[in-house]
């Protein structure tokens, strides 16, 4: 049986990251240039959460915030399941 780590090692890393202290304006530019609907959020290289277009629409646009003064940390999701790399598939 293969572990989660074995499976991930066979994948091409194509995800993009953004720091949690980045402004949403910068994160939006990364989303656009990557042609992606989500970004992983990191702090000092450690995974902290995820940011997607839906969060931007709901937590920035619909709340009257602006991209130039709202940080990623204010709208990202952090309550995500974590699977240990040693788990079996």
mmCIF file of C-alpha atoms in Angstrom:
data_model
loop_
_atom_site.group_PDB
_atom_site.id
_atom_site.type_symbol
_atom_site.label_atom_id
_atom_site.label_comp_id
_atom_site.label_asym_id
_atom_site.label_seq_id
_atom_site.Cartn_x
_atom_site.Cartn_y
_atom_site.Cartn_z
ATOM 1 C CA UNK A 1 0.000 0.000 0.000
ATOM 2 C CA UNK A 2 1.176 3.511 -0.795
ATOM 3 C CA UNK A 3 1.298 6.328 1.711
ATOM 4 C CA UNK A 4 -0.054 9.817 1.135
ATOM 5 C CA UNK A 5 3.559 10.977 0.781
ATOM 6 C CA UNK A 6 4.187 8.387 -1.975
ATOM 7 C CA UNK A 7 1.157 9.609 -3.895
ATOM 8 C CA UNK A 8 2.045 13.285 -3.532
ATOM 9 C CA UNK A 9 5.605 12.622 -4.688
ATOM 10 C CA UNK A 10 4.234 11.424 -8.036
ATOM 11 C CA UNK A 11 2.325 14.683 -8.599
ATOM 12 C CA UNK A 12 3.661 17.812 -10.226
ATOM 13 C CA UNK A 13 3.521 20.725 -7.802
ATOM 14 C CA UNK A 14 1.456 23.288 -9.644
ATOM 15 C CA UNK A 15 -0.098 25.161 -6.768
ATOM 16 C CA UNK A 16 0.636 28.788 -5.988
ATOM 17 C CA UNK A 17 1.174 30.255 -2.529
ATOM 18 C CA UNK A 18 0.591 33.625 -0.949
ATOM 19 C CA UNK A 19 1.651 34.929 2.450
ATOM 20 C CA UNK A 20 -1.094 35.545 4.992
ATOM 21 C CA UNK A 21 0.025 39.157 5.451
ATOM 22 C CA UNK A 22 -0.263 39.941 1.719
ATOM 23 C CA UNK A 23 -2.934 42.354 0.577
ATOM 24 C CA UNK A 24 -5.826 40.958 -1.409
ATOM 25 C CA UNK A 25 -4.793 43.133 -4.348
ATOM 26 C CA UNK A 26 -1.512 41.185 -4.609
ATOM 27 C CA UNK A 27 -3.287 37.853 -4.053
ATOM 28 C CA UNK A 28 -5.778 38.675 -6.819
ATOM 29 C CA UNK A 29 -2.910 39.339 -9.214
ATOM 30 C CA UNK A 30 -1.360 35.967 -8.342
ATOM 31 C CA UNK A 31 -4.716 34.229 -8.862
ATOM 32 C CA UNK A 32 -5.091 35.886 -12.236
ATOM 33 C CA UNK A 33 -1.559 35.193 -13.470
ATOM 34 C CA UNK A 34 -1.775 31.570 -12.324
ATOM 35 C CA UNK A 35 -5.214 31.191 -13.932
ATOM 36 C CA UNK A 36 -6.286 29.527 -10.712
ATOM 37 C CA UNK A 37 -9.319 29.748 -8.452
ATOM 38 C CA UNK A 38 -7.402 29.186 -5.206
ATOM 39 C CA UNK A 39 -4.100 29.838 -3.461
ATOM 40 C CA UNK A 40 -2.514 28.092 -0.526
ATOM 41 C CA UNK A 41 -1.655 30.472 2.299
ATOM 42 C CA UNK A 42 1.639 30.225 4.154
ATOM 43 C CA UNK A 43 3.454 31.922 7.008
ATOM 44 C CA UNK A 44 7.216 31.471 6.993
ATOM 45 C CA UNK A 45 6.850 28.572 4.560
ATOM 46 C CA UNK A 46 4.322 26.721 6.744
ATOM 47 C CA UNK A 47 0.835 25.949 5.403
ATOM 48 C CA UNK A 48 -1.790 28.013 7.228
ATOM 49 C CA UNK A 49 -4.903 27.908 5.062
ATOM 50 C CA UNK A 50 -6.481 28.452 1.687
ATOM 51 C CA UNK A 51 -7.853 31.414 -0.211
ATOM 52 C CA UNK A 52 -10.253 31.148 -3.121
ATOM 53 C CA UNK A 53 -12.202 33.453 -5.406
ATOM 54 C CA UNK A 54 -15.406 32.714 -3.499
ATOM 55 C CA UNK A 55 -13.921 34.059 -0.267
ATOM 56 C CA UNK A 56 -12.845 37.196 -2.097
ATOM 57 C CA UNK A 57 -16.335 37.766 -3.452
ATOM 58 C CA UNK A 58 -18.093 37.048 -0.169
ATOM 59 C CA UNK A 59 -15.690 38.550 2.356
ATOM 60 C CA UNK A 60 -14.298 41.529 0.442
ATOM 61 C CA UNK A 61 -16.678 42.658 -2.295
ATOM 62 C CA UNK A 62 -19.973 41.912 -0.561
ATOM 63 C CA UNK A 63 -18.741 43.323 2.769
ATOM 64 C CA UNK A 64 -17.678 46.658 1.303
ATOM 65 C CA UNK A 65 -13.967 46.068 1.899
ATOM 66 C CA UNK A 66 -11.272 46.936 -0.608
ATOM 67 C CA UNK A 67 -8.499 44.810 -2.050
ATOM 68 C CA UNK A 68 -5.920 47.471 -1.304
ATOM 69 C CA UNK A 69 -6.389 47.377 2.488
ATOM 70 C CA UNK A 70 -7.658 43.862 3.246
ATOM 71 C CA UNK A 71 -5.089 41.171 4.063
ATOM 72 C CA UNK A 72 -5.359 37.551 3.026
ATOM 73 C CA UNK A 73 -5.369 36.571 6.709
ATOM 74 C CA UNK A 74 -8.687 38.373 7.238
ATOM 75 C CA UNK A 75 -10.554 36.225 4.708
ATOM 76 C CA UNK A 76 -8.685 32.922 4.315
ATOM 77 C CA UNK A 77 -10.042 29.633 5.626
ATOM 78 C CA UNK A 78 -7.959 27.870 8.253
ATOM 79 C CA UNK A 79 -10.310 25.140 9.457
ATOM 80 C CA UNK A 80 -9.169 22.478 7.005
ATOM 81 C CA UNK A 81 -8.692 18.750 7.394
ATOM 82 C CA UNK A 82 -5.101 17.572 7.575
ATOM 83 C CA UNK A 83 -3.969 14.142 6.462
ATOM 84 C CA UNK A 84 -0.651 12.872 7.808
ATOM 85 C CA UNK A 85 1.860 11.973 5.096
ATOM 86 C CA UNK A 86 2.244 8.537 6.664
ATOM 87 C CA UNK A 87 -1.437 7.570 6.191
ATOM 88 C CA UNK A 88 -2.177 4.862 3.657
ATOM 89 C CA UNK A 89 -4.405 5.304 0.647
#
